[in-house]
Coordinates of C-alpha atoms and ligand atoms in Angstrom, one line a residue:
M1 CA 38.7 -20.1 -10.0
S2 CA 38.9 -18.4 -13.7
K3 CA 36.5 -15.7 -14.2
E4 CA 35.8 -16.7 -17.9
R5 CA 34.4 -20.4 -17.9
P6 CA 33.0 -20.2 -21.6
D7 CA 31.8 -24.2 -21.3
A8 CA 29.6 -23.0 -18.7
Q9 CA 27.0 -21.8 -21.5
A10 CA 26.9 -25.4 -23.3
D11 CA 24.2 -27.1 -21.1
A12 CA 23.1 -23.8 -19.1
A13 CA 19.5 -22.1 -19.7
V14 CA 21.4 -18.7 -19.2
R15 CA 22.9 -18.0 -22.7
R16 CA 25.4 -15.0 -23.7
L17 CA 23.4 -12.4 -26.1
D18 CA 25.0 -11.7 -29.8
D19 CA 26.2 -8.6 -30.1
E20 CA 23.7 -7.5 -32.2
T21 CA 20.8 -8.0 -29.5
V22 CA 23.6 -6.1 -27.0
A23 CA 23.2 -3.4 -29.6
S24 CA 19.6 -3.1 -29.3
V25 CA 19.0 -3.2 -25.5
A26 CA 18.8 0.5 -24.8
A27 CA 22.1 1.7 -22.3
G28 CA 23.3 -0.3 -19.5
E29 CA 22.2 -0.9 -15.9
V30 CA 23.7 2.1 -14.1
I31 CA 23.3 1.3 -10.3
T32 CA 23.6 4.4 -9.1
R33 CA 21.6 4.0 -5.4
P34 CA 20.7 1.2 -2.5
A35 CA 17.3 1.5 -4.4
D36 CA 18.3 0.2 -8.0
V37 CA 20.0 -2.7 -6.2
V38 CA 16.4 -3.4 -4.9
V39 CA 14.8 -3.1 -7.9
E40 CA 16.7 -5.0 -10.2
L41 CA 17.0 -8.2 -7.8
L42 CA 13.3 -8.2 -7.1
E43 CA 12.2 -7.7 -11.0
N44 CA 14.6 -11.1 -11.6
A45 CA 12.6 -12.7 -8.6
L46 CA 9.3 -11.9 -10.1
D47 CA 10.7 -13.5 -13.5
A48 CA 11.7 -16.1 -11.6
G49 CA 8.1 -16.6 -10.3
A50 CA 8.5 -16.1 -7.5
S51 CA 5.2 -16.4 -5.2
R52 CA 6.9 -15.1 -2.0
I53 CA 10.0 -12.2 -2.3
D54 CA 12.1 -10.8 1.3
V55 CA 13.8 -8.2 1.2
D56 CA 16.1 -7.1 4.5
V57 CA 18.0 -4.1 4.3
A58 CA 20.5 -2.6 6.8
G59 CA 21.1 1.0 7.4
D60 CA 20.5 2.5 3.6
G61 CA 21.1 -0.7 2.1
R62 CA 25.3 -0.3 1.0
E63 CA 26.3 -2.4 4.5
R64 CA 23.3 -5.0 3.2
I65 CA 21.0 -5.7 1.3
R66 CA 19.3 -9.0 0.8
V67 CA 16.5 -10.5 -1.5
R68 CA 15.1 -13.9 -0.7
D69 CA 12.9 -15.5 -3.5
D70 CA 10.7 -18.7 -3.4
G71 CA 11.1 -18.7 -7.5
R72 CA 12.7 -21.5 -10.1
G73 CA 16.0 -21.1 -9.0
M74 CA 19.2 -21.2 -11.1
S75 CA 21.5 -24.6 -11.9
P76 CA 24.9 -24.4 -10.9
Q77 CA 25.8 -23.3 -14.1
D78 CA 23.0 -20.9 -14.8
A79 CA 24.3 -19.4 -11.7
E80 CA 27.9 -18.9 -12.8
L81 CA 26.7 -17.6 -16.2
A82 CA 24.1 -15.3 -14.4
V83 CA 26.9 -13.5 -13.3
E84 CA 28.6 -12.4 -16.5
R85 CA 28.1 -9.5 -18.6
H86 CA 24.7 -9.5 -21.6
T87 CA 23.8 -13.3 -20.0
T88 CA 20.2 -14.1 -19.8
S89 CA 17.6 -16.6 -19.5
K90 CA 14.7 -14.6 -20.8
L91 CA 15.8 -13.2 -24.4
R92 CA 16.9 -15.3 -27.2
R93 CA 18.9 -15.6 -29.9
G94 CA 17.0 -13.6 -33.3
A95 CA 13.1 -13.4 -30.6
S96 CA 11.7 -9.7 -31.4
L97 CA 12.4 -7.2 -28.0
A98 CA 8.4 -6.5 -28.4
A99 CA 7.7 -10.1 -27.6
V100 CA 9.7 -10.1 -24.2
D101 CA 7.4 -10.3 -21.7
T102 CA 9.7 -10.3 -19.3
L103 CA 10.8 -7.9 -16.1
G104 CA 14.1 -8.4 -17.5
F105 CA 16.2 -9.3 -20.6
R106 CA 19.5 -7.4 -21.1
G107 CA 21.6 -9.8 -18.5
E108 CA 23.4 -6.9 -17.8
A109 CA 21.9 -6.3 -13.6
L110 CA 23.9 -8.7 -11.9
P111 CA 26.6 -8.0 -13.4
S112 CA 26.6 -4.1 -12.6
V113 CA 26.3 -5.2 -8.7
A114 CA 29.4 -7.3 -9.2
T115 CA 31.1 -4.8 -10.4
V116 CA 30.3 -1.8 -7.3
A117 CA 29.6 -4.1 -4.2
T118 CA 30.5 -7.7 -3.1
L119 CA 27.9 -10.1 -4.5
E120 CA 26.3 -13.9 -3.5
L121 CA 24.2 -15.9 -4.5
L122 CA 22.8 -18.8 -3.0
T123 CA 20.4 -20.5 -5.2
N124 CA 18.7 -24.0 -5.9
D125 CA 16.7 -25.0 -8.8
G126 CA 15.0 -28.0 -7.4
G127 CA 18.0 -29.9 -7.7
P128 CA 20.3 -32.1 -4.6
R129 CA 22.2 -29.7 -3.5
G130 CA 22.1 -25.9 -4.2
T131 CA 25.0 -23.5 -5.5
R132 CA 26.5 -20.4 -4.0
V133 CA 28.2 -18.2 -6.0
V134 CA 30.3 -14.8 -4.8
A135 CA 31.3 -12.1 -7.1
S136 CA 33.3 -9.2 -7.1
G137 CA 35.2 -6.3 -8.5
G138 CA 33.7 -6.9 -11.8
P139 CA 31.5 -9.2 -13.9
G140 CA 32.1 -13.4 -14.0
A141 CA 32.5 -15.3 -10.6
D142 CA 35.1 -15.1 -8.5
L143 CA 33.7 -18.3 -6.3
V144 CA 31.3 -21.2 -7.2
E145 CA 30.9 -24.1 -4.3
P146 CA 27.8 -26.6 -3.4
T147 CA 26.1 -25.0 -0.9
G148 CA 22.7 -26.1 0.6
R149 CA 19.6 -24.6 0.0
G150 CA 15.7 -25.0 -0.5
R151 CA 14.6 -24.1 -4.0
G152 CA 14.5 -20.6 -5.2
T153 CA 17.4 -18.0 -5.1
T154 CA 18.9 -16.4 -2.0
V155 CA 21.1 -12.5 -3.1
T156 CA 23.2 -11.2 -1.0
V157 CA 24.9 -7.5 -1.7
R158 CA 27.2 -5.9 0.4
E159 CA 29.9 -3.2 0.6
L160 CA 27.7 -1.3 -2.1
F161 CA 30.0 1.4 -4.0
A162 CA 33.3 0.8 -1.2
D163 CA 35.6 1.1 -3.8
A164 CA 33.0 3.9 -5.6
P165 CA 33.7 7.3 -3.9
A166 CA 31.8 9.4 -6.3
R167 CA 29.0 6.9 -5.8
R168 CA 29.1 7.1 -2.6
E169 CA 29.5 10.9 -2.1
S170 CA 25.8 11.8 -4.5
L171 CA 23.5 9.8 -2.4
S172 CA 21.0 11.7 0.2
A173 CA 21.1 10.8 3.5
A174 CA 20.1 7.6 5.0
A175 CA 16.9 7.4 5.6
T176 CA 15.8 9.3 2.1
E177 CA 18.1 6.4 0.5
F178 CA 15.7 3.6 2.8
A179 CA 12.7 5.9 2.1
R180 CA 13.5 5.0 -1.7
V181 CA 13.9 1.2 -0.7
S182 CA 10.6 0.9 1.2
D183 CA 9.1 2.8 -2.1
A184 CA 10.9 0.6 -4.0
V185 CA 9.5 -2.7 -2.9
S186 CA 5.9 -1.0 -2.7
R187 CA 5.6 -0.2 -6.3
Y188 CA 6.3 -4.0 -7.0
A189 CA 3.7 -5.3 -3.9
L190 CA 1.1 -3.4 -5.1
V191 CA 1.4 -3.8 -8.4
N192 CA 1.5 -7.7 -7.8
P193 CA -0.7 -8.3 -5.0
D194 CA -0.6 -12.0 -6.0
V195 CA 3.2 -12.4 -4.7
S196 CA 3.8 -11.6 -0.8
F197 CA 6.4 -9.4 0.1
S198 CA 7.8 -8.4 3.3
L199 CA 10.4 -5.0 4.2
A200 CA 12.4 -5.6 7.3
H201 CA 15.0 -2.5 8.1
D202 CA 17.6 -2.9 10.7
G203 CA 16.0 -6.5 11.9
S204 CA 12.4 -5.1 12.5
E205 CA 9.4 -5.5 10.0
V206 CA 8.6 -2.3 7.9
F207 CA 5.5 -4.1 6.0
S208 CA 4.6 -7.0 4.1
T209 CA 1.9 -7.6 1.9
P210 CA -0.6 -11.6 1.7
G211 CA 0.3 -12.4 -2.2
T212 CA -3.7 -13.2 -2.1
G213 CA -4.4 -12.0 -5.1
D214 CA -5.7 -9.0 -3.9
F215 CA -5.7 -5.6 -4.7
D216 CA -6.9 -4.6 -1.3
D217 CA -4.8 -6.8 1.0
A218 CA -1.7 -5.2 -1.0
L219 CA -2.9 -2.3 -0.2
L220 CA -3.3 -3.0 3.2
G221 CA -0.4 -4.2 3.9
V222 CA 1.5 -0.9 2.6
Y223 CA -0.6 1.5 3.6
D224 CA -2.4 1.5 7.1
R225 CA -6.5 0.5 7.5
E226 CA -7.6 4.0 7.3
V227 CA -6.3 4.6 4.2
A228 CA -6.7 0.6 3.0
S229 CA -10.2 0.2 4.7
R230 CA -12.5 2.1 2.1
T231 CA -11.4 0.6 -1.9
V232 CA -12.8 0.1 -4.8
A233 CA -11.7 -2.6 -6.6
I234 CA -11.5 -1.6 -10.8
D235 CA -11.3 -4.4 -13.1
A236 CA -12.3 -3.6 -16.9
E237 CA -11.2 -4.5 -20.6
R238 CA -12.3 -1.7 -22.9
G239 CA -11.6 -1.9 -26.5
L240 CA -8.4 0.3 -27.9
D241 CA -9.2 1.8 -31.2
A242 CA -6.2 2.9 -33.6
E243 CA -6.7 4.0 -36.7
G244 CA -8.2 1.1 -39.1
G245 CA -10.5 -0.2 -36.5
S246 CA -10.2 -1.7 -33.3
A247 CA -6.6 -3.5 -32.0
G248 CA -7.6 -5.2 -29.0
D249 CA -8.1 -4.5 -25.9
L250 CA -6.8 -2.9 -22.7
V251 CA -7.0 -4.6 -19.5
L252 CA -7.6 -2.8 -16.1
R253 CA -7.1 -3.9 -12.8
G254 CA -6.2 -2.3 -8.8
A255 CA -7.5 -0.6 -5.9
L256 CA -9.0 2.8 -5.9
V257 CA -9.2 4.3 -2.6
Q258 CA -12.0 6.5 -1.7
P259 CA -11.9 10.3 -2.5
S260 CA -12.8 10.8 1.5
V261 CA -8.5 9.5 1.5
T262 CA -6.4 12.1 -0.2
R263 CA -2.7 12.9 -0.6
A264 CA -1.0 16.4 -1.6
R265 CA 0.5 14.9 -4.3
R266 CA 1.0 12.6 -7.2
E267 CA 3.3 9.8 -5.7
H268 CA 1.2 7.2 -4.1
V269 CA -0.4 6.4 -7.9
Y270 CA 0.7 3.9 -8.8
V271 CA 0.6 2.4 -12.6
A272 CA 2.0 -0.9 -14.0
V273 CA 2.2 -1.0 -17.8
D274 CA 2.4 -4.8 -19.0
G275 CA 3.9 -6.5 -14.7
R276 CA 5.9 -3.0 -14.8
P277 CA 5.5 0.0 -12.3
V278 CA 6.1 2.7 -14.4
R279 CA 6.7 6.3 -14.2
N280 CA 4.1 7.5 -16.6
A281 CA 2.8 11.2 -16.0
R282 CA 0.1 10.9 -18.7
L283 CA -0.9 7.5 -17.4
R284 CA -1.1 9.0 -13.3
R285 CA -2.7 12.3 -14.2
A286 CA -5.7 10.1 -16.2
V287 CA -6.0 8.1 -12.9
V288 CA -6.9 11.3 -11.3
E289 CA -8.9 12.6 -13.9
G290 CA -11.2 9.6 -13.6
Y291 CA -11.3 11.1 -9.9
G292 CA -13.2 14.1 -11.7
D293 CA -14.6 16.4 -9.2
L294 CA -14.6 13.8 -6.6
L295 CA -11.9 14.7 -5.3
P296 CA -11.1 18.1 -3.6
D297 CA -8.6 20.5 -5.5
D298 CA -5.4 20.4 -5.4
R299 CA -5.4 16.6 -4.1
A300 CA -4.4 13.7 -5.1
P301 CA -6.0 10.2 -4.6
I302 CA -4.2 6.9 -3.2
A303 CA -4.8 4.1 -6.1
V304 CA -2.8 1.0 -8.2
V305 CA -3.9 0.7 -11.5
S306 CA -2.6 -2.0 -13.5
V307 CA -3.0 -1.6 -17.3
S308 CA -2.1 -4.5 -20.0
L309 CA -1.5 -3.8 -24.2
P310 CA -2.0 -5.7 -26.6
D311 CA 1.8 -7.3 -28.1
S312 CA 3.2 -3.7 -29.5
W313 CA 0.9 -1.1 -27.4
A314 CA 4.3 -0.6 -24.8
D315 CA 7.9 -0.5 -25.8
H316 CA 10.1 -1.2 -22.3
N317 CA 13.1 -0.8 -23.6
V318 CA 13.4 3.5 -23.4
H319 CA 14.8 4.4 -20.3
P320 CA 18.4 2.3 -19.0
R321 CA 16.9 1.9 -16.2
K322 CA 13.8 0.7 -18.0
R323 CA 11.6 2.6 -15.5
E324 CA 9.9 4.8 -18.6
V325 CA 7.6 2.8 -20.6
R326 CA 6.9 4.9 -24.1
L327 CA 3.4 3.7 -25.3
R328 CA 2.1 4.2 -29.2
D329 CA -0.7 5.7 -28.2
P330 CA -0.8 7.4 -25.6
D331 CA -4.1 9.6 -25.7
A332 CA -5.7 6.6 -26.2
V333 CA -4.9 4.3 -23.2
A334 CA -5.0 7.7 -20.9
A335 CA -8.8 8.2 -21.8
G336 CA -9.5 4.1 -21.4
V337 CA -8.0 4.5 -18.1
E338 CA -9.9 7.4 -17.0
A339 CA -12.9 6.0 -17.8
A340 CA -12.4 3.3 -16.2
V341 CA -11.9 4.8 -13.3
R342 CA -14.8 6.9 -13.7
D343 CA -16.9 3.7 -14.0
A344 CA -15.4 2.1 -11.2
L345 CA -16.7 5.7 -8.8
S346 CA -19.2 5.8 -10.3
T347 CA -20.6 3.4 -7.8
T348 CA -19.7 4.1 -5.0
D349 CA -20.7 6.6 -2.1
R350 CA -20.8 10.5 -3.8
R351 CA -23.2 11.8 -1.4
R352 CA -20.9 13.9 0.6
T353 CA -20.4 16.0 -2.7
E354 CA -24.1 15.3 -4.5
D355 CA -26.6 16.9 -2.1
L356 CA -24.8 19.8 -2.5
S357 CA -25.4 22.8 -4.9
M358 CA -22.3 24.0 -7.6
D359 CA -20.5 25.9 -6.0
L360 CA -20.3 24.4 -2.5
D361 CA -19.3 21.5 -4.2
D362 CA -16.1 22.9 -4.8
A363 CA -15.6 24.0 -1.2
L364 CA -16.4 21.1 0.6
E365 CA -14.2 19.2 1.6
P366 CA -12.6 17.2 4.7
L367 CA -9.6 19.0 6.2
S368 CA -6.7 18.1 5.4
E369 CA -4.5 16.4 7.8
A370 CA -1.6 19.4 7.7
E371 CA -4.4 22.2 9.6
S372 CA -4.6 21.7 13.1
A373 CA -6.8 20.3 15.5
F374 CA -10.2 22.8 17.1
E375 CA -8.5 24.9 19.3
D376 CA -11.3 28.1 18.6
V377 CA -14.3 26.1 17.6
D378 CA -16.9 27.3 18.6
V379 CA -20.4 25.1 18.0
I380 CA -23.5 26.8 16.7
G381 CA -26.4 24.3 16.3
Q382 CA -26.7 21.2 15.3
F383 CA -28.6 19.9 12.3
R384 CA -31.6 16.8 11.6
E385 CA -29.9 15.4 15.4
L386 CA -26.7 14.5 13.3
Y387 CA -24.6 17.6 11.7
L388 CA -23.5 19.8 14.9
L389 CA -22.8 22.8 13.1
C390 CA -19.6 24.6 13.6
E391 CA -17.7 28.0 13.4
A392 CA -13.8 28.3 12.8
D393 CA -12.3 31.3 11.9
D394 CA -13.2 32.2 7.7
D395 CA -15.0 28.3 7.9
L396 CA -17.8 26.9 8.3
L397 CA -17.5 23.3 9.8
V398 CA -20.0 20.7 9.9
V399 CA -19.5 17.6 11.7
D400 CA -20.7 14.2 11.6
Q401 CA -21.6 13.4 15.3
H402 CA -21.7 9.6 15.1
A403 CA -18.0 9.9 12.7
A404 CA -16.8 11.9 15.3
H405 CA -18.0 9.7 18.5
E406 CA -16.6 6.5 16.6
R407 CA -13.5 8.3 16.7
V408 CA -13.1 9.1 19.8
N409 CA -14.3 6.1 21.1
Y410 CA -12.0 3.9 19.5
E411 CA -9.0 6.5 20.3
R412 CA -9.9 5.9 24.0
L413 CA -10.5 2.5 24.0
R414 CA -7.0 1.8 21.9
A415 CA -5.5 3.9 24.9
A416 CA -7.5 1.7 27.8
V417 CA -6.0 -1.7 26.3
D418 CA -2.3 -0.1 26.5
G419 CA -3.4 -0.1 30.8
E420 CA -6.5 -1.6 32.2
T421 CA -9.2 -1.1 30.7
P422 CA -12.2 0.4 32.9
R423 CA -15.1 -2.2 33.0
A424 CA -18.3 -2.7 34.1
P425 CA -20.1 -5.5 35.8
V426 CA -22.9 -7.0 34.5
D427 CA -24.9 -8.8 37.3
P428 CA -26.8 -10.7 37.5
A429 CA -23.9 -12.2 34.6
A430 CA -25.7 -12.3 31.5
T431 CA -25.5 -15.6 29.2
V432 CA -25.0 -15.7 25.8
E433 CA -25.1 -17.6 22.8
L434 CA -22.1 -18.6 20.6
T435 CA -21.4 -20.3 17.6
P436 CA -19.4 -23.1 18.0
A437 CA -16.8 -21.2 16.2
Q438 CA -16.9 -18.6 18.3
R439 CA -17.3 -20.5 21.4
A440 CA -14.0 -22.5 20.3
A441 CA -12.5 -18.9 20.4
V442 CA -12.8 -17.9 23.3
D443 CA -10.8 -20.2 24.7
V444 CA -8.1 -19.3 22.1
H445 CA -8.3 -15.7 22.7
R446 CA -9.3 -15.7 26.6
D447 CA -6.5 -13.5 27.0
D448 CA -7.4 -10.7 24.6
L449 CA -11.1 -10.7 25.5
A450 CA -10.0 -9.7 29.2
A451 CA -7.5 -7.4 27.8
L452 CA -9.9 -5.6 26.2
G453 CA -12.7 -6.1 29.3
Y454 CA -14.8 -8.8 29.4
E455 CA -14.8 -11.2 32.0
I456 CA -16.1 -14.3 30.7
E457 CA -17.2 -17.4 32.1
P458 CA -17.8 -20.8 30.1
F459 CA -21.2 -21.5 30.2
G460 CA -22.5 -25.2 28.5
E461 CA -21.3 -26.1 24.9
S462 CA -22.6 -22.9 22.8
T463 CA -22.5 -20.0 25.6
V464 CA -20.3 -18.5 27.7
R465 CA -21.8 -16.3 31.2
V466 CA -20.4 -12.4 30.9
R467 CA -19.7 -10.7 34.7
A468 CA -17.8 -7.3 33.2
V469 CA -17.9 -5.4 29.3
P470 CA -15.6 -3.2 28.7
A471 CA -16.5 1.0 29.5
P472 CA -13.9 3.4 28.2
M473 CA -16.2 5.2 27.4
G474 CA -18.7 5.3 31.0
R475 CA -21.1 3.7 28.8
A476 CA -21.8 0.0 28.9
P477 CA -22.1 -2.4 25.6
D478 CA -24.6 -4.4 25.3
P479 CA -23.2 -8.0 26.9
A480 CA -24.1 -9.7 23.7
S481 CA -21.3 -8.0 21.9
V482 CA -18.5 -10.3 22.9
A483 CA -19.7 -12.4 19.6
D484 CA -18.2 -9.2 18.1
A485 CA -15.5 -9.2 19.7
V486 CA -14.6 -13.2 19.0
D487 CA -15.0 -12.6 15.6
A488 CA -13.1 -9.1 14.9
L489 CA -10.1 -11.6 17.1
R490 CA -11.1 -14.5 14.7
R491 CA -10.6 -12.8 11.6
G492 CA -6.8 -10.9 12.7
E493 CA -4.4 -12.5 11.9
S494 CA -1.9 -11.8 14.2
P495 CA -3.6 -10.6 17.6
D496 CA -2.8 -6.5 17.4
D497 CA -5.2 -6.9 14.1
G498 CA -7.8 -8.5 15.7
R499 CA -7.7 -6.1 18.7
D500 CA -8.0 -3.4 16.5
A501 CA -10.8 -4.4 14.2
L502 CA -12.1 -5.2 17.5
L503 CA -11.5 -1.8 18.4
K504 CA -12.7 -0.3 15.5
D505 CA -16.2 -2.3 16.0
L506 CA -16.9 -1.8 19.3
A507 CA -15.9 1.8 19.3
C508 CA -19.1 1.7 16.1
H509 CA -21.0 -0.5 18.6
P510 CA -24.6 1.8 18.8
S511 CA -24.9 1.0 22.7
L512 CA -21.6 3.2 23.3
K513 CA -22.6 6.4 21.2
A514 CA -23.6 9.4 23.2
G515 CA -28.2 10.5 22.2
D516 CA -28.6 11.6 19.5
D517 CA -29.7 15.1 20.7
L518 CA -26.4 17.1 21.8
G519 CA -26.5 20.0 24.5
T520 CA -25.0 22.8 23.9
E521 CA -21.7 21.4 26.7
E522 CA -21.9 18.5 25.4
A523 CA -21.5 19.0 21.6
A524 CA -18.6 21.2 22.9
A525 CA -17.0 18.7 24.5
L526 CA -17.0 16.2 21.8
I527 CA -15.5 18.6 19.4
E528 CA -13.2 18.9 22.2
R529 CA -12.0 15.5 22.4
L530 CA -12.5 15.5 18.4
G531 CA -9.6 17.7 18.5
A532 CA -7.7 15.9 20.7
C533 CA -7.8 12.7 18.7
E534 CA -4.6 11.6 16.9
N535 CA -6.8 11.4 13.7
P536 CA -9.7 13.5 13.9
Y537 CA -10.2 13.6 10.2
A538 CA -11.9 10.3 10.2
C539 CA -13.9 7.6 11.7
P540 CA -11.9 4.5 12.6
H541 CA -13.0 2.5 9.6
G542 CA -11.7 5.4 7.1
R543 CA -15.1 8.2 6.4
P544 CA -14.5 11.2 7.2
T545 CA -15.9 12.7 10.0
V546 CA -15.5 16.9 9.4
L547 CA -16.4 19.0 6.8
S548 CA -15.7 22.3 6.3
I549 CA -16.8 25.5 4.0
D550 CA -14.9 28.2 3.5
E551 CA -16.4 31.8 3.9
A552 CA -15.3 32.8 0.4
A553 CA -17.5 29.8 -1.0
L554 CA -20.6 31.4 0.5
V555 CA -19.7 34.1 -0.8
R556 CA -19.4 32.9 -4.3
G557 CA -22.9 31.5 -3.6
F558 CA -24.5 34.3 -2.4
G559 CA -23.3 36.1 -5.0
R560 CA -21.6 38.7 -3.0
R561 CA -18.4 41.1 -3.6
G562 CA -16.0 40.2 -0.8
T563 CA -16.1 38.6 2.6
R564 CA -16.7 40.7 6.0
M565 CA -12.9 40.6 6.4
D566 CA -12.1 42.3 3.2
Ligands
LIG601 P1 18.4 -10.2 -16.6 O1 17.1 -10.2 -15.8 O2 17.6 -8.7 -17.8 O3 18.4 -11.5 -17.9 P2 20.6 -10.2 -14.6 O4 21.4 -10.2 -15.0 O5 19.5 -10.1 -13.6 O6 19.5 -10.0 -16.2 O7 20.3 -11.6 -14.9 C1 20.9 -12.9 -15.3 C2 20.0 -14.3 -15.3 O8 20.1 -14.9 -14.5 C3 18.8 -13.9 -15.5 O9 18.3 -14.2 -16.8 C4 18.3 -15.3 -14.9 O10 18.2 -16.8 -15.3 C5 18.7 -15.4 -13.7 N1 18.3 -14.5 -12.8 C6 19.0 -14.2 -11.6 N2 18.1 -13.7 -10.5 C7 17.1 -14.6 -10.5 C8 16.0 -15.2 -9.8 N3 16.5 -14.7 -8.7 N4 16.0 -16.7 -9.9 C9 16.2 -17.1 -10.9 N5 17.2 -16.6 -11.9 C10 18.3 -15.6 -11.7
LIG602 MG1 17.1 -8.7 -14.6

């Protein structure tokens, strides 16, 4: 089949841009690594209105990248034109670039990919049959044929850079290239919570998001529960001031992870402008500044902030790969972002810092994961039967003993359900009343409940008999906790999620907690066990377990000249 079929353009939605428009779109698409391909394909799928996008990568991506969407698809003519240069359905002759509200507009991605790889499109725009297009070694289709495929598009890219040794040479190790792919999918998934994304690598799922429209849910997909269970929604509109009066509204949406979870660098601050994830140091900094003194020094938050600006406030046509944006008035936008973040956080739990005097404020921070567990920690006392005070080298540690217990319980429960969970008999058996939905779920989750250590018998329409309860800590919870267990299993989408939620709930169950007035030995044992945890620094629901105050803070607070060691 010939590579030029200009007659296909007549009745197609995809058209060739005129030379003048071509000249005005910033320099061409440059595909330098697998993640660039993934980004272009993701943007096309989003532009096609997909509600679900599945990305599947083999090796570092050079072997195979496949992006499948359920978007509007392409007609046979459009599919054929799409792999030619400067053909697009998104920018019309004479239309203003500033008014483009799609992620793509240059019509260069697919031909650029075809130049450095073998590209296959399978697509269907809702017609009776689909179309298969193959392009390799340059723009233009090598093959166009009918094929079976439901509505949507699957793009498969193989043998990336097979004929481009220089590109190949400049790639990093496979793990690094895949990490870039994974970051790219995360960025798009986090700022498009209404779309369900999944990423698979060599056949196993790396993460997925549910597409519920909630930023929290997307965060939970990309990060683990520890991170995502404590978020604050951001949902604000603020007037933007420009010279000569109001210029319209800055609309902000997103989710802010509570400052008890932090990171060393700002790369977990995701910013999107008009739906496009962008690298913009000014806006990232604005988010960080919005957290203000809630963040320990030199720590960065995890946050997703999606900003929509009035027309003509952002120019996305400045970077060859559109990863950067030029803002008409960066300071005004940054000020709006910072204020919105601060407002959203001001309603959250600030106890961690508020109770302390100014100088101690700065020093009070959750220990970071980088610091090793509590080897040389001595318990020196207990405060209000809630906190254990401990000495650790130059630091005074304050341990929230309930949170610490919960963490220890949780990890031990988790270890226990991997093997045999110790059980404690309930004798005589306890009768527990359940709602009809809970009662029905008992039958569904019979095996999960047994694995968790509950021995249960159905008993009547709305009751069960509990003969044994899990006792991993040597303390047995109330038999009625089976109702919590059933609820947690019902909430979870997969049995694993349900189980994890259940373990967290159980770990925090009051009857599993040790007495409040801990003796010195018990306290030391608790600290030691906490130190042995995989993640000793947060309770299962993400609150910190340990705060540290270093000696330097006391020196400042008391106006001394130096530490004892100086
Ligand atoms: P651009 O996105 O700048 O228009 P591309 O080369 O990425 O340029 O794509 C060319 C055209 O192919 C798009 O304008 C669009 O009409 C069509 N297209 C590409 N990918 C898809 C897809 N996943 N679903 C539907 N149409 C697509
Ligand atoms: Mg595109």
